[in-house]
mmCIF file of C-alpha atoms in Angstrom:
data_model
loop_
_atom_site.group_PDB
_atom_site.id
_atom_site.type_symbol
_atom_site.label_atom_id
_atom_site.label_comp_id
_atom_site.label_asym_id
_atom_site.label_seq_id
_atom_site.Cartn_x
_atom_site.Cartn_y
_atom_site.Cartn_z
ATOM 1 C CA UNK A 1 -25.026 10.327 12.445
ATOM 2 C CA UNK A 2 -23.329 13.646 13.070
ATOM 3 C CA UNK A 3 -20.437 13.813 15.498
ATOM 4 C CA UNK A 4 -21.344 16.807 17.627
ATOM 5 C CA UNK A 5 -17.872 16.936 19.163
ATOM 6 C CA UNK A 6 -16.064 17.173 15.838
ATOM 7 C CA UNK A 7 -15.235 20.290 13.902
ATOM 8 C CA UNK A 8 -15.900 20.592 10.183
ATOM 9 C CA UNK A 9 -13.758 19.226 7.410
ATOM 10 C CA UNK A 10 -11.890 22.177 5.869
ATOM 11 C CA UNK A 11 -10.390 21.962 2.376
ATOM 12 C CA UNK A 12 -8.155 24.380 0.513
ATOM 13 C CA UNK A 13 -9.402 25.446 -2.936
ATOM 14 C CA UNK A 14 -7.195 26.943 -5.670
ATOM 15 C CA UNK A 15 -8.891 25.953 -8.913
ATOM 16 C CA UNK A 16 -6.372 23.254 -9.827
ATOM 17 C CA UNK A 17 -7.135 19.647 -10.738
ATOM 18 C CA UNK A 18 -5.437 18.595 -7.503
ATOM 19 C CA UNK A 19 -7.735 20.921 -5.569
ATOM 20 C CA UNK A 20 -10.784 19.381 -7.275
ATOM 21 C CA UNK A 21 -9.556 15.938 -6.239
ATOM 22 C CA UNK A 22 -9.134 17.171 -2.651
ATOM 23 C CA UNK A 23 -12.637 18.682 -2.620
ATOM 24 C CA UNK A 24 -14.176 15.421 -3.832
ATOM 25 C CA UNK A 25 -12.262 13.433 -1.193
ATOM 26 C CA UNK A 26 -13.212 15.957 1.511
ATOM 27 C CA UNK A 27 -16.900 15.859 0.647
ATOM 28 C CA UNK A 28 -16.993 12.080 1.006
ATOM 29 C CA UNK A 29 -15.095 12.320 4.299
ATOM 30 C CA UNK A 30 -17.402 15.015 5.700
ATOM 31 C CA UNK A 31 -20.421 12.906 4.747
ATOM 32 C CA UNK A 32 -18.930 9.869 6.514
ATOM 33 C CA UNK A 33 -18.355 11.947 9.636
ATOM 34 C CA UNK A 34 -21.709 13.732 9.472
ATOM 35 C CA UNK A 35 -20.102 17.170 9.675
ATOM 36 C CA UNK A 36 -20.135 20.233 7.388
ATOM 37 C CA UNK A 37 -17.541 20.874 4.697
ATOM 38 C CA UNK A 38 -15.894 24.292 4.558
ATOM 39 C CA UNK A 39 -14.263 25.327 1.275
ATOM 40 C CA UNK A 40 -11.485 27.868 1.779
ATOM 41 C CA UNK A 41 -9.674 29.998 -0.781
ATOM 42 C CA UNK A 42 -6.781 32.265 0.201
ATOM 43 C CA UNK A 43 -5.524 34.927 -2.189
ATOM 44 C CA UNK A 44 -2.240 36.719 -1.706
ATOM 45 C CA UNK A 45 -2.289 40.531 -1.961
ATOM 46 C CA UNK A 46 0.525 42.412 -3.626
ATOM 47 C CA UNK A 47 3.164 43.684 -1.185
ATOM 48 C CA UNK A 48 2.937 47.425 -0.612
ATOM 49 C CA UNK A 49 6.565 47.664 -1.719
ATOM 50 C CA UNK A 50 5.665 46.627 -5.273
ATOM 51 C CA UNK A 51 5.960 49.669 -7.586
ATOM 52 C CA UNK A 52 2.563 51.118 -8.488
ATOM 53 C CA UNK A 53 0.834 48.578 -6.235
ATOM 54 C CA UNK A 54 -1.671 51.245 -5.225
ATOM 55 C CA UNK A 55 -2.886 51.429 -8.844
ATOM 56 C CA UNK A 56 -3.379 47.691 -9.139
ATOM 57 C CA UNK A 57 -6.651 47.457 -7.229
ATOM 58 C CA UNK A 58 -8.376 46.048 -10.283
ATOM 59 C CA UNK A 59 -5.836 43.231 -10.312
ATOM 60 C CA UNK A 60 -6.698 42.278 -6.741
ATOM 61 C CA UNK A 61 -10.403 42.601 -7.518
ATOM 62 C CA UNK A 62 -9.761 40.075 -10.266
ATOM 63 C CA UNK A 63 -8.105 37.716 -7.792
ATOM 64 C CA UNK A 64 -11.151 37.909 -5.525
ATOM 65 C CA UNK A 65 -13.551 37.334 -8.426
ATOM 66 C CA UNK A 66 -11.528 34.353 -9.618
ATOM 67 C CA UNK A 67 -11.439 32.936 -6.092
ATOM 68 C CA UNK A 68 -15.217 33.249 -5.776
ATOM 69 C CA UNK A 69 -15.596 31.417 -9.085
ATOM 70 C CA UNK A 70 -13.333 28.608 -7.886
ATOM 71 C CA UNK A 71 -15.291 28.320 -4.636
ATOM 72 C CA UNK A 72 -18.572 28.122 -6.568
ATOM 73 C CA UNK A 73 -17.166 25.403 -8.824
ATOM 74 C CA UNK A 74 -15.812 23.524 -5.799
ATOM 75 C CA UNK A 75 -19.252 23.661 -4.159
ATOM 76 C CA UNK A 76 -20.701 21.909 -7.204
ATOM 77 C CA UNK A 77 -18.015 19.217 -7.005
ATOM 78 C CA UNK A 78 -18.787 18.694 -3.315
ATOM 79 C CA UNK A 79 -22.525 18.379 -3.894
ATOM 80 C CA UNK A 80 -21.998 15.957 -6.756
ATOM 81 C CA UNK A 81 -19.784 13.801 -4.521
ATOM 82 C CA UNK A 82 -22.084 13.952 -1.471
ATOM 83 C CA UNK A 83 -25.588 15.228 -2.321
ATOM 84 C CA UNK A 84 -27.203 17.134 0.531
ATOM 85 C CA UNK A 85 -23.925 17.767 2.330
ATOM 86 C CA UNK A 86 -23.862 21.018 4.286
ATOM 87 C CA UNK A 87 -21.161 23.199 2.754
ATOM 88 C CA UNK A 88 -19.865 26.694 3.311
ATOM 89 C CA UNK A 89 -17.266 28.886 1.636
ATOM 90 C CA UNK A 90 -14.668 31.211 3.089
ATOM 91 C CA UNK A 91 -12.446 33.718 1.342
ATOM 92 C CA UNK A 92 -9.441 35.375 2.968
ATOM 93 C CA UNK A 93 -6.192 37.062 2.006
ATOM 94 C CA UNK A 94 -2.651 36.649 3.264
ATOM 95 C CA UNK A 95 -0.252 33.759 3.632
ATOM 96 C CA UNK A 96 -1.874 30.555 2.394
ATOM 97 C CA UNK A 97 -0.120 28.409 5.001
ATOM 98 C CA UNK A 98 -0.787 30.903 7.784
ATOM 99 C CA UNK A 99 -4.481 31.205 6.988
ATOM 100 C CA UNK A 100 -4.951 27.433 6.753
ATOM 101 C CA UNK A 101 -3.072 26.832 10.003
ATOM 102 C CA UNK A 102 -5.403 29.359 11.630
ATOM 103 C CA UNK A 103 -8.437 27.550 10.226
ATOM 104 C CA UNK A 104 -7.132 24.248 11.566
ATOM 105 C CA UNK A 105 -7.688 25.435 15.151
ATOM 106 C CA UNK A 106 -11.455 24.959 14.781
ATOM 107 C CA UNK A 107 -11.431 22.126 12.229
ATOM 108 C CA UNK A 108 -11.769 18.410 12.758
ATOM 109 C CA UNK A 109 -9.712 17.757 9.651
ATOM 110 C CA UNK A 110 -7.834 19.941 7.167
ATOM 111 C CA UNK A 111 -7.398 18.713 3.582
ATOM 112 C CA UNK A 112 -4.997 19.878 0.867
ATOM 113 C CA UNK A 113 -4.284 18.896 -2.699
ATOM 114 C CA UNK A 114 -0.788 17.738 -3.557
ATOM 115 C CA UNK A 115 -0.203 20.242 -6.363
ATOM 116 C CA UNK A 116 -0.908 23.898 -6.973
ATOM 117 C CA UNK A 117 -1.872 25.649 -10.173
ATOM 118 C CA UNK A 118 1.634 25.440 -11.558
ATOM 119 C CA UNK A 119 1.648 21.650 -11.238
ATOM 120 C CA UNK A 120 4.924 21.647 -9.322
ATOM 121 C CA UNK A 121 4.447 19.148 -6.513
ATOM 122 C CA UNK A 122 7.657 20.135 -4.800
ATOM 123 C CA UNK A 123 6.738 23.809 -4.830
ATOM 124 C CA UNK A 124 3.498 23.330 -2.940
ATOM 125 C CA UNK A 125 4.639 20.466 -0.748
ATOM 126 C CA UNK A 126 7.826 22.337 0.096
ATOM 127 C CA UNK A 127 5.842 25.276 1.397
ATOM 128 C CA UNK A 128 2.147 25.091 2.129
ATOM 129 C CA UNK A 129 1.587 21.384 2.780
ATOM 130 C CA UNK A 130 4.692 20.808 4.885
ATOM 131 C CA UNK A 131 4.102 24.005 6.882
ATOM 132 C CA UNK A 132 0.495 23.051 7.576
ATOM 133 C CA UNK A 133 1.328 19.457 8.487
ATOM 134 C CA UNK A 134 4.073 20.714 10.789
ATOM 135 C CA UNK A 135 2.064 23.384 12.585
ATOM 136 C CA UNK A 136 -1.598 22.540 12.060
ATOM 137 C CA UNK A 137 -3.816 22.141 15.116
ATOM 138 C CA UNK A 138 -5.730 19.168 13.740
ATOM 139 C CA UNK A 139 -4.990 16.168 11.515
ATOM 140 C CA UNK A 140 -4.037 17.171 7.968
ATOM 141 C CA UNK A 141 -4.648 15.081 4.855
ATOM 142 C CA UNK A 142 -2.702 15.618 1.641
ATOM 143 C CA UNK A 143 -4.708 14.027 -1.165
ATOM 144 C CA UNK A 144 -2.468 12.137 -3.559
ATOM 145 C CA UNK A 145 -2.704 9.224 -5.964
ATOM 146 C CA UNK A 146 -5.439 10.044 -8.463
ATOM 147 C CA UNK A 147 -6.908 7.144 -10.423
ATOM 148 C CA UNK A 148 -7.652 7.272 -14.156
ATOM 149 C CA UNK A 149 -10.778 9.360 -13.512
ATOM 150 C CA UNK A 150 -8.724 11.961 -11.638
ATOM 151 C CA UNK A 151 -10.146 11.029 -8.231
ATOM 152 C CA UNK A 152 -8.758 9.158 -5.227
ATOM 153 C CA UNK A 153 -9.299 5.433 -4.878
ATOM 154 C CA UNK A 154 -12.020 4.451 -2.436
ATOM 155 C CA UNK A 155 -11.054 0.803 -2.004
ATOM 156 C CA UNK A 156 -8.234 -0.825 -0.100
ATOM 157 C CA UNK A 157 -7.408 -0.753 3.622
ATOM 158 C CA UNK A 158 -6.341 2.075 5.871
ATOM 159 C CA UNK A 159 -2.637 1.784 6.732
ATOM 160 C CA UNK A 160 -1.009 3.239 9.841
ATOM 161 C CA UNK A 161 2.669 3.430 10.673
ATOM 162 C CA UNK A 162 3.506 2.360 14.231
ATOM 163 C CA UNK A 163 6.991 3.177 15.491
ATOM 164 C CA UNK A 164 6.931 1.362 18.806
ATOM 165 C CA UNK A 165 5.582 1.297 22.362
ATOM 166 C CA UNK A 166 6.400 4.953 23.006
ATOM 167 C CA UNK A 167 4.676 6.244 19.868
ATOM 168 C CA UNK A 168 1.840 8.672 20.486
ATOM 169 C CA UNK A 169 -1.496 6.913 20.075
ATOM 170 C CA UNK A 170 -3.377 9.641 18.214
ATOM 171 C CA UNK A 171 -2.410 8.409 14.713
ATOM 172 C CA UNK A 172 -3.518 4.868 15.604
ATOM 173 C CA UNK A 173 -6.853 6.063 16.954
ATOM 174 C CA UNK A 174 -7.348 8.276 13.896
ATOM 175 C CA UNK A 175 -6.591 5.318 11.615
ATOM 176 C CA UNK A 176 -8.968 3.029 13.523
ATOM 177 C CA UNK A 177 -11.775 5.531 13.161
ATOM 178 C CA UNK A 178 -11.025 6.013 9.463
ATOM 179 C CA UNK A 179 -11.167 2.248 8.918
ATOM 180 C CA UNK A 180 -14.412 1.977 10.890
ATOM 181 C CA UNK A 181 -16.059 4.765 8.873
ATOM 182 C CA UNK A 182 -15.051 3.041 5.637
ATOM 183 C CA UNK A 183 -15.784 -0.504 6.844
ATOM 184 C CA UNK A 184 -12.352 -1.688 5.721
ATOM 185 C CA UNK A 185 -9.441 -3.421 7.481
ATOM 186 C CA UNK A 186 -6.665 -1.555 9.256
ATOM 187 C CA UNK A 187 -3.095 -2.541 8.422
ATOM 188 C CA UNK A 188 -0.663 -1.606 11.203
ATOM 189 C CA UNK A 189 2.874 -1.490 9.829
ATOM 190 C CA UNK A 190 5.916 -1.609 12.069
ATOM 191 C CA UNK A 191 9.336 -1.372 10.400
ATOM 192 C CA UNK A 192 12.286 -1.783 12.715
ATOM 193 C CA UNK A 193 15.371 -1.782 10.484
ATOM 194 C CA UNK A 194 16.140 1.933 10.349
ATOM 195 C CA UNK A 195 19.455 0.932 11.923
ATOM 196 C CA UNK A 196 22.958 1.475 10.564
ATOM 197 C CA UNK A 197 23.715 -1.041 7.832
ATOM 198 C CA UNK A 198 26.307 -2.895 9.888
ATOM 199 C CA UNK A 199 23.974 -3.282 12.845
ATOM 200 C CA UNK A 200 21.125 -4.458 10.632
ATOM 201 C CA UNK A 201 23.442 -6.986 9.008
ATOM 202 C CA UNK A 202 24.454 -8.383 12.375
ATOM 203 C CA UNK A 203 20.785 -8.796 13.342
ATOM 204 C CA UNK A 204 19.808 -10.567 10.131
ATOM 205 C CA UNK A 205 20.686 -13.969 11.631
ATOM 206 C CA UNK A 206 18.255 -13.362 14.484
ATOM 207 C CA UNK A 207 15.424 -12.044 12.299
ATOM 208 C CA UNK A 208 12.888 -14.713 13.256
ATOM 209 C CA UNK A 209 13.404 -14.094 16.961
ATOM 210 C CA UNK A 210 13.260 -10.331 16.451
ATOM 211 C CA UNK A 211 10.136 -10.564 14.302
ATOM 212 C CA UNK A 212 8.267 -12.580 16.929
ATOM 213 C CA UNK A 213 9.266 -10.162 19.685
ATOM 214 C CA UNK A 214 8.323 -7.117 17.593
ATOM 215 C CA UNK A 215 5.007 -8.707 16.599
ATOM 216 C CA UNK A 216 4.159 -9.367 20.236
ATOM 217 C CA UNK A 217 5.049 -5.789 21.186
ATOM 218 C CA UNK A 218 2.920 -4.465 18.323
ATOM 219 C CA UNK A 219 -0.009 -6.616 19.396
ATOM 220 C CA UNK A 220 0.258 -5.257 22.930
ATOM 221 C CA UNK A 221 0.433 -1.718 21.534
ATOM 222 C CA UNK A 222 -2.745 -2.215 19.518
ATOM 223 C CA UNK A 223 -4.789 -3.980 22.200
ATOM 224 C CA UNK A 224 -6.450 -0.852 23.567
ATOM 225 C CA UNK A 225 -7.479 0.280 20.080
ATOM 226 C CA UNK A 226 -8.873 -3.133 19.198
ATOM 227 C CA UNK A 227 -11.038 -2.804 22.300
ATOM 228 C CA UNK A 228 -12.193 0.678 21.270
ATOM 229 C CA UNK A 229 -12.956 -0.407 17.699
ATOM 230 C CA UNK A 230 -13.940 -4.094 17.867
ATOM 231 C CA UNK A 231 -15.624 -3.844 14.450
ATOM 232 C CA UNK A 232 -12.299 -3.104 12.731
ATOM 233 C CA UNK A 233 -10.267 -6.067 11.517
ATOM 234 C CA UNK A 234 -6.611 -5.349 12.251
ATOM 235 C CA UNK A 235 -3.752 -6.860 10.278
ATOM 236 C CA UNK A 236 -0.281 -6.583 11.807
ATOM 237 C CA UNK A 237 2.749 -6.254 9.565
ATOM 238 C CA UNK A 238 6.268 -6.374 10.959
ATOM 239 C CA UNK A 239 8.929 -5.857 8.322
ATOM 240 C CA UNK A 240 12.707 -5.787 8.199
ATOM 241 C CA UNK A 241 12.712 -2.513 6.322
ATOM 242 C CA UNK A 242 12.862 1.232 6.800
ATOM 243 C CA UNK A 243 9.548 2.947 7.612
ATOM 244 C CA UNK A 244 9.514 5.161 4.515
ATOM 245 C CA UNK A 245 9.960 2.292 2.063
ATOM 246 C CA UNK A 246 7.536 0.047 3.940
ATOM 247 C CA UNK A 247 4.758 2.636 4.080
ATOM 248 C CA UNK A 248 5.249 3.766 0.484
ATOM 249 C CA UNK A 249 5.005 0.139 -0.584
ATOM 250 C CA UNK A 250 1.719 -0.304 1.300
ATOM 251 C CA UNK A 251 0.372 2.973 -0.100
ATOM 252 C CA UNK A 252 0.076 1.345 -3.531
ATOM 253 C CA UNK A 253 -2.853 -0.782 -2.355
ATOM 254 C CA UNK A 254 -4.274 1.455 0.417
ATOM 255 C CA UNK A 255 -6.882 4.187 0.293
ATOM 256 C CA UNK A 256 -5.285 6.138 3.155
ATOM 257 C CA UNK A 257 -1.942 6.067 4.972
ATOM 258 C CA UNK A 258 -1.758 7.562 8.469
ATOM 259 C CA UNK A 259 1.408 8.730 10.216
ATOM 260 C CA UNK A 260 2.289 10.872 13.196
ATOM 261 C CA UNK A 261 3.957 14.244 12.982
ATOM 262 C CA UNK A 262 6.831 13.212 15.242
ATOM 263 C CA UNK A 263 9.365 10.427 15.062
ATOM 264 C CA UNK A 264 11.153 8.534 17.777
ATOM 265 C CA UNK A 265 13.279 11.566 18.530
ATOM 266 C CA UNK A 266 10.226 13.692 19.214
ATOM 267 C CA UNK A 267 11.369 16.533 16.966
ATOM 268 C CA UNK A 268 8.352 17.559 14.940
ATOM 269 C CA UNK A 269 10.182 19.397 12.205
ATOM 270 C CA UNK A 270 12.731 16.634 11.746
ATOM 271 C CA UNK A 271 10.073 14.016 11.098
ATOM 272 C CA UNK A 272 8.535 16.233 8.467
ATOM 273 C CA UNK A 273 11.939 16.046 6.863
ATOM 274 C CA UNK A 274 11.852 12.240 6.858
ATOM 275 C CA UNK A 275 8.977 9.780 7.075
ATOM 276 C CA UNK A 276 5.896 11.976 6.869
ATOM 277 C CA UNK A 277 7.459 14.377 4.383
ATOM 278 C CA UNK A 278 8.504 11.480 2.141
ATOM 279 C CA UNK A 279 4.918 10.213 2.173
ATOM 280 C CA UNK A 280 3.514 13.670 1.450
ATOM 281 C CA UNK A 281 5.803 13.828 -1.575
ATOM 282 C CA UNK A 282 5.590 10.271 -2.880
ATOM 283 C CA UNK A 283 2.651 8.282 -1.482
ATOM 284 C CA UNK A 284 0.417 6.522 -4.000
ATOM 285 C CA UNK A 285 -2.685 7.410 -1.955
ATOM 286 C CA UNK A 286 -3.865 10.195 0.398
ATOM 287 C CA UNK A 287 -1.744 10.724 3.509
ATOM 288 C CA UNK A 288 -3.003 11.820 6.936
ATOM 289 C CA UNK A 289 -0.469 13.460 9.263
ATOM 290 C CA UNK A 290 -1.746 13.461 12.843
ATOM 291 C CA UNK A 291 -0.059 15.773 15.364
ATOM 292 C CA UNK A 292 0.562 14.501 18.863
ATOM 293 C CA UNK A 293 -1.606 15.793 21.653
ATOM 294 C CA UNK A 294 -4.501 17.105 19.537
ATOM 295 C CA UNK A 295 -7.930 15.694 18.904
ATOM 296 C CA UNK A 296 -7.580 12.970 16.300
ATOM 297 C CA UNK A 297 -11.127 13.042 15.001
#
């Protein structure tokens, strides 16, 4: 059934294998949600300061033609993944990150591949993906962790990182819905030991007491979401570990890891330099970064 309150799933297309993987993942997600899929390609024009740029119109025409070809090929991939899915294509020029951030304002979900045409993960993640996850107006998924067939795994639970009682609830709600749509369990991971080494060492003796207290707090935190999604089986995991290591470890058996865009300090950009950025770079499965205070559909 279509969700009339949700925007479309929007996916960036650049002709790369990573983009194809993202399109396939996006088509399945749009079908689950009952919303259209919009395939977007952004080409970058030559700066006017480039010598003889005015004579290079044919070059830019070639970029547009190539982009249209990639969009047509991506449409085929989407239809193969989800036959009958309503799809549309959009072509624009300018900053890739800027154009995608603009598109995110009317999207229910924005999806990116983890690598560009050059195959340099760090190059794309260091620019487009991190910029979009930092400033996007909707949840952003970076599709990682291809299986042997070049596609994302469709088994395993949905995993969500839960900082503590003050954590914004949008990532948890997003993760609950994702688990419900997939009919899989939700694993809520809370890692508390991002403390200085000396402090963590001192607390080691009291680990059992701490674990019970943290588990109770996590249960209280999740109660409202269990009520909203009673069909989702929730597994709580409290670990004496740092959040990055704990979530990366769980990503090896998950089909989606969900995190917020802010950490305990509330500084959006700083989190994208730590937990969520580490997952965008290294997760073994797709990663959803959910900004605080936006619709988490």
